[in-house]
PDB file of C-alpha atoms in Angstrom:
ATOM      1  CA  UNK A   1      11.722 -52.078 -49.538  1.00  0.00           C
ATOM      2  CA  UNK A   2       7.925 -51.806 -48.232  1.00  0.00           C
ATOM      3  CA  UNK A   3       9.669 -52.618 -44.511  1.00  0.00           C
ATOM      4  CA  UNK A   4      12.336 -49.732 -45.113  1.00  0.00           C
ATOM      5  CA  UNK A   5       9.621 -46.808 -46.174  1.00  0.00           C
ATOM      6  CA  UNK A   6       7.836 -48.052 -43.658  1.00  0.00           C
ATOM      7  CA  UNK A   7      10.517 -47.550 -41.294  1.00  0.00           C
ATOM      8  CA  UNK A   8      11.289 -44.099 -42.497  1.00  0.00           C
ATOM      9  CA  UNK A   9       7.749 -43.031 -42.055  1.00  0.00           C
ATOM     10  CA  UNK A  10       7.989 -43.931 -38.837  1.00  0.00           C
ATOM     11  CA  UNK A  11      11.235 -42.261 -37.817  1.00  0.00           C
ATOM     12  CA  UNK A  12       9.578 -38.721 -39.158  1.00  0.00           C
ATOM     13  CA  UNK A  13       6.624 -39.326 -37.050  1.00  0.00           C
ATOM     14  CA  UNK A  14       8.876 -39.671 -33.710  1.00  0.00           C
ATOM     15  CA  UNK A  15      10.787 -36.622 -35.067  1.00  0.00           C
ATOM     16  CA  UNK A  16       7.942 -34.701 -35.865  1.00  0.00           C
ATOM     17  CA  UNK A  17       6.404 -35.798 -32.522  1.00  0.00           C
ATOM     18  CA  UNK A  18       9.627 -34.511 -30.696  1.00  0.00           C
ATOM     19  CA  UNK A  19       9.472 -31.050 -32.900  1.00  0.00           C
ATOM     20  CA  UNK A  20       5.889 -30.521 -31.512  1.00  0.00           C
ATOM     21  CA  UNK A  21       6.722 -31.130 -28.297  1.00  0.00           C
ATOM     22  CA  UNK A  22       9.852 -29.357 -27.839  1.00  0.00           C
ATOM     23  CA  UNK A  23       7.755 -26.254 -29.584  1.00  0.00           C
ATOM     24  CA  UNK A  24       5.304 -26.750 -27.207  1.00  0.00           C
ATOM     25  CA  UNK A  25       7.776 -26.534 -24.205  1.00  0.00           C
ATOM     26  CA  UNK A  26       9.416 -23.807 -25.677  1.00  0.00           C
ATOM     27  CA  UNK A  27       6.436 -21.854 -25.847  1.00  0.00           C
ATOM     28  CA  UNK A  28       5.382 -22.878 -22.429  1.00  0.00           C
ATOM     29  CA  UNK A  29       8.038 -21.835 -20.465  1.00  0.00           C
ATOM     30  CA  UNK A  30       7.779 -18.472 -20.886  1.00  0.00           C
ATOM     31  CA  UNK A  31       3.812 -18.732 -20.562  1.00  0.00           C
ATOM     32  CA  UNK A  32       4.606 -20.472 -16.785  1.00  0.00           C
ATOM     33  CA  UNK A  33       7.430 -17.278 -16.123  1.00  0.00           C
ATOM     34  CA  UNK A  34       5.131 -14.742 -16.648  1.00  0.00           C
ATOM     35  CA  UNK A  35       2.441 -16.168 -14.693  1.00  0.00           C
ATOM     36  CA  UNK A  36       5.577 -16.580 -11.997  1.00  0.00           C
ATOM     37  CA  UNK A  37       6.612 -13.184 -12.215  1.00  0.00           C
ATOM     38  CA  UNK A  38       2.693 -12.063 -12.118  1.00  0.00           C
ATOM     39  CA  UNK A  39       1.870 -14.247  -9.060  1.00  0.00           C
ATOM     40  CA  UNK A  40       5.006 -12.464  -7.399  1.00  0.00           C
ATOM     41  CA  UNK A  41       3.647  -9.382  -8.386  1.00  0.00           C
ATOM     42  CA  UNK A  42       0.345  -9.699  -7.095  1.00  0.00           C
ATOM     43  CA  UNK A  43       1.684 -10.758  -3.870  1.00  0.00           C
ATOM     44  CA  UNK A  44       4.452  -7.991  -3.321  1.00  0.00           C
ATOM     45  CA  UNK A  45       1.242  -5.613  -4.094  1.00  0.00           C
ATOM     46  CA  UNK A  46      -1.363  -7.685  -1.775  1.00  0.00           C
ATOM     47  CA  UNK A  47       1.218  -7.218   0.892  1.00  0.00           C
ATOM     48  CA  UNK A  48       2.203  -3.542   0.549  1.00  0.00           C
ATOM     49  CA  UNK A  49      -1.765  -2.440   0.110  1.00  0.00           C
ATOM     50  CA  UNK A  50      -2.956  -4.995   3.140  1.00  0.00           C
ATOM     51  CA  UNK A  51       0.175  -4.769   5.472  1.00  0.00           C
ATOM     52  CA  UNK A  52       2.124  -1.430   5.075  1.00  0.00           C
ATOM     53  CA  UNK A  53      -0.077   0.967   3.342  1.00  0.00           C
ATOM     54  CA  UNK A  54      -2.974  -0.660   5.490  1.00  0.00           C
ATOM     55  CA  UNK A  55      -5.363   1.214   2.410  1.00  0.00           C
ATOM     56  CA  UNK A  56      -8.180  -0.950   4.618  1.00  0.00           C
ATOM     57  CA  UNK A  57      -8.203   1.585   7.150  1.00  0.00           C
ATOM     58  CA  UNK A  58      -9.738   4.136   5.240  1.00  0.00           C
ATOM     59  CA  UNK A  59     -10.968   2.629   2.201  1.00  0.00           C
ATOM     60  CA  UNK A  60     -13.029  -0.163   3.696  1.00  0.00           C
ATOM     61  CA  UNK A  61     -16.590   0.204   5.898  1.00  0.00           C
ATOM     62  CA  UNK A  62     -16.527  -0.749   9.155  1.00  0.00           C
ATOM     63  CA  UNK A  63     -19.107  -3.148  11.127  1.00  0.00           C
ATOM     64  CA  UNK A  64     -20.090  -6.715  10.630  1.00  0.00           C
ATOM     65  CA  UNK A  65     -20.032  -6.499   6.660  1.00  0.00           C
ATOM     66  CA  UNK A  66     -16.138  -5.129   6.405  1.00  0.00           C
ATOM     67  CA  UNK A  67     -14.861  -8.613   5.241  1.00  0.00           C
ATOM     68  CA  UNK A  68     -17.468  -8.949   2.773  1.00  0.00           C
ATOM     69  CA  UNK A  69     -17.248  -5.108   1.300  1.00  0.00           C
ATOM     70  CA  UNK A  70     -13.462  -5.185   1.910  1.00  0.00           C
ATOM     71  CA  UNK A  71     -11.725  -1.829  -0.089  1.00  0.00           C
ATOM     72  CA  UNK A  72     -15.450  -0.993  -1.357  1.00  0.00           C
ATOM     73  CA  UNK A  73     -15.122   2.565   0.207  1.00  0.00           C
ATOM     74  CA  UNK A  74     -14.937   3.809   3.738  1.00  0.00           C
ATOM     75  CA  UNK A  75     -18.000   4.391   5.996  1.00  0.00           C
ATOM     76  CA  UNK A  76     -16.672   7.538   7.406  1.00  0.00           C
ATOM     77  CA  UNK A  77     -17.308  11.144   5.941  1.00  0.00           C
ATOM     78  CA  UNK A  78     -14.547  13.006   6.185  1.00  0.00           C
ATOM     79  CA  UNK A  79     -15.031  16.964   6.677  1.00  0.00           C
ATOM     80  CA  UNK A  80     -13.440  20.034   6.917  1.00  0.00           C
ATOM     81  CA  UNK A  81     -13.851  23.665   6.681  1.00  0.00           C
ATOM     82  CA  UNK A  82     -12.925  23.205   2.502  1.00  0.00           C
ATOM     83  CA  UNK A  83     -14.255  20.025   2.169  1.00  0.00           C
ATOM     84  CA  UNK A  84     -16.526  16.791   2.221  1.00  0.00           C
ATOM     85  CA  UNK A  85     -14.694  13.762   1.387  1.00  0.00           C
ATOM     86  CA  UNK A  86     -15.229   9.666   1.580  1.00  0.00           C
ATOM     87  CA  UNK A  87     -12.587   7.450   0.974  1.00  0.00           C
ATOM     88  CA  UNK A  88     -13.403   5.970  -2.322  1.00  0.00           C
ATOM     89  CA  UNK A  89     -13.806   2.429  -3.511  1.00  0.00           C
ATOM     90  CA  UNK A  90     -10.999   1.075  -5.112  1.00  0.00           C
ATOM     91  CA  UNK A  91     -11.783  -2.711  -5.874  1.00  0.00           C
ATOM     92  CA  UNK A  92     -12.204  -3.046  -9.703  1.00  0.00           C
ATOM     93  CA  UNK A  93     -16.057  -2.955 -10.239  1.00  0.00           C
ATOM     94  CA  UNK A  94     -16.269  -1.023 -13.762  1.00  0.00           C
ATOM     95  CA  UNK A  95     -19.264   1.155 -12.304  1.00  0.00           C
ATOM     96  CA  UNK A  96     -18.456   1.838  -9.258  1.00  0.00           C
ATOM     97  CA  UNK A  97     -14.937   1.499  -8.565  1.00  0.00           C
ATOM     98  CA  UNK A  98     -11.568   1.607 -10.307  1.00  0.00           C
ATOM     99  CA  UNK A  99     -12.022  -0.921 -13.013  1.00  0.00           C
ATOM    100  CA  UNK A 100     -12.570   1.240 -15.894  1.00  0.00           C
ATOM    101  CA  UNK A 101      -9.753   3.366 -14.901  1.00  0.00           C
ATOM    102  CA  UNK A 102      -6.047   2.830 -17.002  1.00  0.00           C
ATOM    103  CA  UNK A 103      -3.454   1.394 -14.772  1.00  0.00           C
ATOM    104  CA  UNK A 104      -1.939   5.192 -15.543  1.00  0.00           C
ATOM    105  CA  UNK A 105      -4.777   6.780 -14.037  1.00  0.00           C
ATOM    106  CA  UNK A 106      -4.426   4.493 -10.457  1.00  0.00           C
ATOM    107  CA  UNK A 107      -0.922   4.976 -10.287  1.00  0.00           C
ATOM    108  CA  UNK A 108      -1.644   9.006 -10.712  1.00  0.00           C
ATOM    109  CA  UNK A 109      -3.954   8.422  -7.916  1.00  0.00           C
ATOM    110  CA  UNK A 110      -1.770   7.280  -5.580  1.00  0.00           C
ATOM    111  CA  UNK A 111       1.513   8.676  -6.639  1.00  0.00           C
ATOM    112  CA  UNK A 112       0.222  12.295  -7.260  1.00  0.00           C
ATOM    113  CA  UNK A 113      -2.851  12.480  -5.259  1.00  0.00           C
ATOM    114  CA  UNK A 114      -4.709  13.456  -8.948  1.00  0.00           C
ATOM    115  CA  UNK A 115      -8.068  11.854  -9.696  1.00  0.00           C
ATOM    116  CA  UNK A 116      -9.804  10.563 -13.242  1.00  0.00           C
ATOM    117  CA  UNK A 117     -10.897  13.809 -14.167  1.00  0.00           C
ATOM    118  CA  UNK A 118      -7.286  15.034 -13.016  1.00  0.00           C
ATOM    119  CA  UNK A 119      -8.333  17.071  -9.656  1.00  0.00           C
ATOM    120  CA  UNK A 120      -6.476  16.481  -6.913  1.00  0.00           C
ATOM    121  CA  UNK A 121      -7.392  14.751  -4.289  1.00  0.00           C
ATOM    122  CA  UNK A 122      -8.030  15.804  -0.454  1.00  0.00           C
ATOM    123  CA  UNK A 123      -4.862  15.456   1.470  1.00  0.00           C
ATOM    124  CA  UNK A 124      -6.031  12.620   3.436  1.00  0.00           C
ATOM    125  CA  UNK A 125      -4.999  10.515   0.364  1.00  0.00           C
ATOM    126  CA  UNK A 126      -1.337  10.583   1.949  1.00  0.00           C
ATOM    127  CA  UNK A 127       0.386  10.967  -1.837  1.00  0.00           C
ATOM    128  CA  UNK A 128       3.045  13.005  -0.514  1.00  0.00           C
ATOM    129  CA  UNK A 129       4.652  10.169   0.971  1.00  0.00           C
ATOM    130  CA  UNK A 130       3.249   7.038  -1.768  1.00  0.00           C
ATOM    131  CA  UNK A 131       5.470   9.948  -3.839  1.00  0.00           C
ATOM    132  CA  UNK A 132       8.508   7.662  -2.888  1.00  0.00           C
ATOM    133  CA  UNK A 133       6.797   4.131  -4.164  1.00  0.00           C
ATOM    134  CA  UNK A 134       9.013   2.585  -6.722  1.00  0.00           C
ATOM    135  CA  UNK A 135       7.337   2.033 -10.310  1.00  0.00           C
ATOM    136  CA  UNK A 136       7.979  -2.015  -9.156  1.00  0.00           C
ATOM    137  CA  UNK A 137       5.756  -1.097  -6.516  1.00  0.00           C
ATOM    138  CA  UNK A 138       3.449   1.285  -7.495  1.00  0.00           C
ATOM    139  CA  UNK A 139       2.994  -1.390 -10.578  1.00  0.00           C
ATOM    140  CA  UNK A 140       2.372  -3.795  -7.998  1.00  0.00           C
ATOM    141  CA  UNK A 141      -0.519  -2.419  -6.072  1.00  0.00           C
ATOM    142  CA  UNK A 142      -2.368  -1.838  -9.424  1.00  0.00           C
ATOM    143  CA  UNK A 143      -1.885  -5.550 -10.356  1.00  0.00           C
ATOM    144  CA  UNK A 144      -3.055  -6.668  -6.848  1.00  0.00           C
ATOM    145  CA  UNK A 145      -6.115  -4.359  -7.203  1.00  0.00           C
ATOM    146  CA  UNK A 146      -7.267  -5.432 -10.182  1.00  0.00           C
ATOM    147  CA  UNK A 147      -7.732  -8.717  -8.378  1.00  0.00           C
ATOM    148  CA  UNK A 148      -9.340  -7.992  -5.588  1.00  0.00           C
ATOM    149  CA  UNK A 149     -13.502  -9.022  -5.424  1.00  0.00           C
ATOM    150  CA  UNK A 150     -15.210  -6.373  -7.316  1.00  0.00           C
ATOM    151  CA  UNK A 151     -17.610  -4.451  -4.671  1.00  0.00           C
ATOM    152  CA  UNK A 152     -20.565  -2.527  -6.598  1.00  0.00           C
ATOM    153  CA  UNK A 153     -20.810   0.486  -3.847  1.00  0.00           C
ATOM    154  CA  UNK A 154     -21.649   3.734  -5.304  1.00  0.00           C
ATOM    155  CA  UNK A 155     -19.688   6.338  -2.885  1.00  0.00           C
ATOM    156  CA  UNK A 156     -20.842  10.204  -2.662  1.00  0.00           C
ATOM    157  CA  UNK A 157     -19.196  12.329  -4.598  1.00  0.00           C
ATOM    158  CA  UNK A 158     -16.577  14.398  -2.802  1.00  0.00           C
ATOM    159  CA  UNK A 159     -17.845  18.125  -2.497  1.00  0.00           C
ATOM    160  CA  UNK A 160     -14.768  20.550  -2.428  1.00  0.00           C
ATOM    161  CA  UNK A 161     -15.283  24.049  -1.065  1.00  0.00           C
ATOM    162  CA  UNK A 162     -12.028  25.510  -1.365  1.00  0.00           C
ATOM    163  CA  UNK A 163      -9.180  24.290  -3.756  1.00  0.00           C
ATOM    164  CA  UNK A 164      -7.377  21.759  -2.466  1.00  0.00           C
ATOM    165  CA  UNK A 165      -3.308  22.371  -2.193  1.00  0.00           C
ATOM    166  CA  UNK A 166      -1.132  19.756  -2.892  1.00  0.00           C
ATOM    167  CA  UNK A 167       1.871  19.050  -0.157  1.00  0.00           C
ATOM    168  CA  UNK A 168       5.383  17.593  -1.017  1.00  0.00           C
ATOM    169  CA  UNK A 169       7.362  15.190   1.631  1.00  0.00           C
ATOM    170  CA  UNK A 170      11.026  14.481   0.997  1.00  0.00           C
ATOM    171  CA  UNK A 171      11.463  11.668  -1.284  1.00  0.00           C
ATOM    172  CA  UNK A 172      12.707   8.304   0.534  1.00  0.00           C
ATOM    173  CA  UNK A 173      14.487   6.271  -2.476  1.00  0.00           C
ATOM    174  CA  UNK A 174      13.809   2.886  -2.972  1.00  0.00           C
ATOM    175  CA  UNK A 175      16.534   0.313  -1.248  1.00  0.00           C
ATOM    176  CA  UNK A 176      19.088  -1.223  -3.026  1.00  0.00           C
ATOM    177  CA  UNK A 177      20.844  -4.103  -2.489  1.00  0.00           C
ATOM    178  CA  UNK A 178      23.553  -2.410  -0.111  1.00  0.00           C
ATOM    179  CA  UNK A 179      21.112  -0.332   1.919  1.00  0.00           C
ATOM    180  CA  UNK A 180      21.567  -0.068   5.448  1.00  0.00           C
ATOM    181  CA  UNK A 181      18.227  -1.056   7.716  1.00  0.00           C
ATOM    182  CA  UNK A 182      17.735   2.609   9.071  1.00  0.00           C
ATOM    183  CA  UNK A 183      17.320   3.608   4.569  1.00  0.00           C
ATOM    184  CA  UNK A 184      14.911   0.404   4.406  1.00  0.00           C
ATOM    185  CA  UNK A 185      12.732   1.472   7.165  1.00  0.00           C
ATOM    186  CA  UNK A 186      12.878   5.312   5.607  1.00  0.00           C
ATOM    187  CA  UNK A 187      11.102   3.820   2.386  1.00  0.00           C
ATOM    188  CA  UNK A 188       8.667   1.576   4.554  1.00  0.00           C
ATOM    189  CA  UNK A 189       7.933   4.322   6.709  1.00  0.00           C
ATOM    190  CA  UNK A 190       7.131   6.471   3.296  1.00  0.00           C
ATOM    191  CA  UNK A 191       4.974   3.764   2.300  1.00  0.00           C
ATOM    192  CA  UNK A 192       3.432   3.217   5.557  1.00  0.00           C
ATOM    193  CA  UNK A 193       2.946   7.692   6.065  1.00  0.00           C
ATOM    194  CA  UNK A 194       4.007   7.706   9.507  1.00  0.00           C
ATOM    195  CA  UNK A 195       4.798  11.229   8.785  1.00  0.00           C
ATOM    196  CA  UNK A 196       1.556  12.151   7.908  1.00  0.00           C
ATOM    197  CA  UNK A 197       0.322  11.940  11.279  1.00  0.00           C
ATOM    198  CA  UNK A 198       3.168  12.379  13.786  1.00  0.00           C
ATOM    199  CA  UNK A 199       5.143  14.603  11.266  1.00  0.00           C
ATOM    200  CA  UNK A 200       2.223  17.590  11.442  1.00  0.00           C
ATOM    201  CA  UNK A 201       2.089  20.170  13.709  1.00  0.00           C
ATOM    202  CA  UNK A 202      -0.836  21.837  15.854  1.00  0.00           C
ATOM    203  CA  UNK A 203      -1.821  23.783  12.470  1.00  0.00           C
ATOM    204  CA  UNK A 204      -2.308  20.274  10.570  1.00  0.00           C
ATOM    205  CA  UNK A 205       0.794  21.653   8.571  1.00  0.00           C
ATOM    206  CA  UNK A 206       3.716  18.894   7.348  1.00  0.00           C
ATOM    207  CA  UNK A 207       7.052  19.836   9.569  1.00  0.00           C
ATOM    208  CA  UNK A 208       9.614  19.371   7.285  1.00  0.00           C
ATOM    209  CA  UNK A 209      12.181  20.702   8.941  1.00  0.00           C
ATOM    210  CA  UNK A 210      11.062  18.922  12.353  1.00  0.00           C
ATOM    211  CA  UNK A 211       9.994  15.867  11.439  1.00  0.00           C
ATOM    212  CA  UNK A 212       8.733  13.235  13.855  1.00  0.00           C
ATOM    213  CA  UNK A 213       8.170  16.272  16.316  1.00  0.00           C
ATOM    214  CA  UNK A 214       4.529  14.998  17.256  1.00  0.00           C
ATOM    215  CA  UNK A 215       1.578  17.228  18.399  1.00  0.00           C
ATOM    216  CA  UNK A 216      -0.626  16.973  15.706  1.00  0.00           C
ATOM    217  CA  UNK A 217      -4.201  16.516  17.703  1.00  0.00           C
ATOM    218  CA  UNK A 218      -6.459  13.596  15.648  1.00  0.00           C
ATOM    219  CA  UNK A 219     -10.261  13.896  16.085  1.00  0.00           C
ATOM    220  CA  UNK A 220     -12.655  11.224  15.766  1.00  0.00           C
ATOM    221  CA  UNK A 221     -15.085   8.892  16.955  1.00  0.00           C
ATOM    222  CA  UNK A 222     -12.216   8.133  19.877  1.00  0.00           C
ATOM    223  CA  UNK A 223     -12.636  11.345  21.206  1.00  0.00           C
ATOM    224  CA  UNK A 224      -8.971  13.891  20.752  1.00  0.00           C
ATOM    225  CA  UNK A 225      -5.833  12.567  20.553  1.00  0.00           C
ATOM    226  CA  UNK A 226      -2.189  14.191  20.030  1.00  0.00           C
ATOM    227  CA  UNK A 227       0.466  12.350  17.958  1.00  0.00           C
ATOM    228  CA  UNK A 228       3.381  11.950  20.349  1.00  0.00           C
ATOM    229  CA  UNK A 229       6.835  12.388  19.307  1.00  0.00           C
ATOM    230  CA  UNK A 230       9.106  10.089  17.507  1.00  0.00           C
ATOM    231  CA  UNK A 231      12.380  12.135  17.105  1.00  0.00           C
ATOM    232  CA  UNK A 232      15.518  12.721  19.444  1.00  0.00           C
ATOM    233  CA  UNK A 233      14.815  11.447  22.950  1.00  0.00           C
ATOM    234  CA  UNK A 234      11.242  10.315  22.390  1.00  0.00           C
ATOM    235  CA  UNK A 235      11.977   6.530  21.858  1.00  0.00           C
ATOM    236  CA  UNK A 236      15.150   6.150  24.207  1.00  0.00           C
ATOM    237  CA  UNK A 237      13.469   4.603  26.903  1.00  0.00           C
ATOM    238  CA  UNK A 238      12.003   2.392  24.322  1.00  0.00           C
ATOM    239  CA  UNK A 239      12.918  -1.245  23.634  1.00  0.00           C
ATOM    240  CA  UNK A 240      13.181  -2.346  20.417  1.00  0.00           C
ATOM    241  CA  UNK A 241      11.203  -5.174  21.954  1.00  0.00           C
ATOM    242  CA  UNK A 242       8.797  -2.442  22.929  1.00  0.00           C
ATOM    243  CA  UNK A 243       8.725  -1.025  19.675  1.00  0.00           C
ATOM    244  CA  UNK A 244       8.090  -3.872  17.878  1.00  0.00           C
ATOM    245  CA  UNK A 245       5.120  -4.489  20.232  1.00  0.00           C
ATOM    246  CA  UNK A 246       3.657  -1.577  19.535  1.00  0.00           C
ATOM    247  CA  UNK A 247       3.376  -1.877  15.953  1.00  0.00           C
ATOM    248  CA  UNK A 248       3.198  -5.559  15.538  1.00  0.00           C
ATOM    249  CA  UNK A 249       0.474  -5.982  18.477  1.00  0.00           C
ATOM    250  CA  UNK A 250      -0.850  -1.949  19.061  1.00  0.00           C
ATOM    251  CA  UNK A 251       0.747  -1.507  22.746  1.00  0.00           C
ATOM    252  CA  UNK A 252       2.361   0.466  24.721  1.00  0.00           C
ATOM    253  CA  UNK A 253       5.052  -0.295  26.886  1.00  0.00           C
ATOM    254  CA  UNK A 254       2.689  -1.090  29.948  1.00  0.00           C
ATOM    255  CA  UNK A 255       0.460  -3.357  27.615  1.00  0.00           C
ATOM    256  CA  UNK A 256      -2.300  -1.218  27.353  1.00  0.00           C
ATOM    257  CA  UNK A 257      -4.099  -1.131  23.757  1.00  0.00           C
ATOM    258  CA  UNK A 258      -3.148   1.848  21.705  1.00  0.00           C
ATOM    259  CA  UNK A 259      -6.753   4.229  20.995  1.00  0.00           C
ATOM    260  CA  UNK A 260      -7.812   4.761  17.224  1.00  0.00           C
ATOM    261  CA  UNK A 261      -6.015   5.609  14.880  1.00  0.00           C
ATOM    262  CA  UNK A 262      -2.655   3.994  15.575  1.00  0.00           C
ATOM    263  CA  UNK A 263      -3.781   0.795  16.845  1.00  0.00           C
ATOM    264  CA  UNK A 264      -2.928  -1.000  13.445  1.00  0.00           C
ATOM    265  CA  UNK A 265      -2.069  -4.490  14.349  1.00  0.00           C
ATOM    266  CA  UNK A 266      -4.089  -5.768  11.813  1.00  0.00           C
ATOM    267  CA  UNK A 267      -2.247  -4.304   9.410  1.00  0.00           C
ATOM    268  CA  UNK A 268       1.564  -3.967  10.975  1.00  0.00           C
ATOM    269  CA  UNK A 269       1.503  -7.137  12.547  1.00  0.00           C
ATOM    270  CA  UNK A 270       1.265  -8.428   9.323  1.00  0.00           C
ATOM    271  CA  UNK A 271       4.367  -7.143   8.381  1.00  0.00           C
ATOM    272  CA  UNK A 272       7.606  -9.168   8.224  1.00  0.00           C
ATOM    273  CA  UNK A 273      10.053  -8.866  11.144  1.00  0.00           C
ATOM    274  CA  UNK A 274      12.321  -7.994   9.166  1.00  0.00           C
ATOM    275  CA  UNK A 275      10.301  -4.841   7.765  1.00  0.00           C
ATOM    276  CA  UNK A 276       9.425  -4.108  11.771  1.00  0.00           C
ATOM    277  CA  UNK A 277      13.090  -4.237  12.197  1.00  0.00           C
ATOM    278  CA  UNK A 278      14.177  -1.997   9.601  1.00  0.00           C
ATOM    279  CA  UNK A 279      11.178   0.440  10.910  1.00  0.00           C
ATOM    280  CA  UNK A 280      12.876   0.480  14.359  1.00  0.00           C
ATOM    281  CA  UNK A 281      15.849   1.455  12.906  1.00  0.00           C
ATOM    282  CA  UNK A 282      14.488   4.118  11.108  1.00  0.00           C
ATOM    283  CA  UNK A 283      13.453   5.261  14.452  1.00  0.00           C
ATOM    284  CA  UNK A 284      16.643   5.527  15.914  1.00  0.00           C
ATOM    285  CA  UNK A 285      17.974   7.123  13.590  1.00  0.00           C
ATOM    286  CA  UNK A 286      15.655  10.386  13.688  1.00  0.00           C
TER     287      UNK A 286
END
């Protein structure tokens, strides 16, 4: 009898050894998805802000210290007749970045150009076209900036002269499954604001109704610069060899180096071919 309780004992423990560890699988697995789904998240958003929307390019300093300072807020002023902006810093130190703000109040920054205090912001924050970002997206950026190294850099505070007035760009909806490459490229090139430089005119105004027209003259430490055109015969000469070149390496078609501000290889040629692809077929189709 003493053998048989003895064997009964031991037949619980297995099964109450198996119970435990078929709870504790249970409530792993959907532990491990969601850090899955939260890795993928990250990444979709490390490659949209580092790649497409190439945020870097304003938002970070420039010199010998840009790696270490990366997002921390750009070294630039930027000035006009109604204001005195810098491009802020958007890595998550509580003081002196975004990380106090609500994931609401970043995607209200980029999506609707509105600040904290709900302001809006100077129009060199292209939200006009980040308009278009899918909540997927827009969800993903956030995630991928609350991970970035925390920079404390206190930036000036912007000093606005004149109200600022919002502008509007035709939404580009997010692709679907069945979308055709030219409707992919129209959302990357939303993401990526082409538009907001060769889509304005003389008059720094937004062409809707001509856009990709070119002429829009860029001033900076480069010197003066027009936008060229990217509509109608434009690009026919082009390759989409060529093309590709130009964004993934910052050429022209004779090889020289494209001048400030389009030369963004660092940032396009980190794009997937497939995304350049889609882009150049975006291009045609203007």
């Amino acid at each position: 009898m003493e053998t048989d309780a003895k064997a009964v004992n031991a037949s619980r423990h297995r099964h109450r050894r198996r119970g435990l560890a078929l709870a504790a699988l249970l409530t792993a697995a959907p532990a491990a998805a969601e850090s899955n789904d939260h890795a993928t998240q990250v990444a979709r958003g490390r490659y949209l802000v580092e790649q497409v929307m190439a945020c870097a390019a304003c938002h970070s300093p420039r010199g010998p210290e840009a790696a270490a300072r990366h997002l921390s807020g750009g070294s630039r002023a930027i000035e006009t007749e109604g204001y005195t902006v810098h491009a802020g810093n958007i890595t998550p130190d509580a003081a002196t970045g975004i990380g106090a703000w609500s994931d609401a109040e970043i995607a209200a920054a980029i999506r609707k150009g509105r600040g904290r205090d709900g302001r809006p912001l100077a129009p060199e924050m292209p939200s006009a076209f980040y308009a278009s970002l899918a909540d997927a997206d827009v969800g993903a950026v956030v995630a991928y900036l609350r991970i970035v190294p925390p920079v404390a850099n206190a930036m000036p505070a912007p000093a606005y002269r004149a109200p600022v007035a919002g502008e509007t760009w035709p939404r580009a909806d997010a692709p679907g499954p069945a979308a055709t490459p030219a409707e992919r490229g129209a959302y990357l090139a939303a993401v990526a604001y082409c538009m907001n430089c060769h889509g304005r005119d003389a008059d720094d105004a937004l062409r809707l109704e001509t856009p990709g027209a070119g002429g829009h003259v860029l001033r900076g430490p480069w010197g003066a610069v027009a936008t060229p055109a990217l509509a109608g015969a434009a690009l026919v000469d082009w390759t989409d060899a060529e093309l590709d070149a130009a964004l993934a390496k910052g050429v022209g078609r004779d090889g020289a180096a494209f001048i400030p501000p389009m030369n963004r290889a660092r940032f396009y040629g980190g794009m997937t071919a497939q995304d350049r692809s889609d882009l150049i077929a975006w291009l045609r189709s203007l």
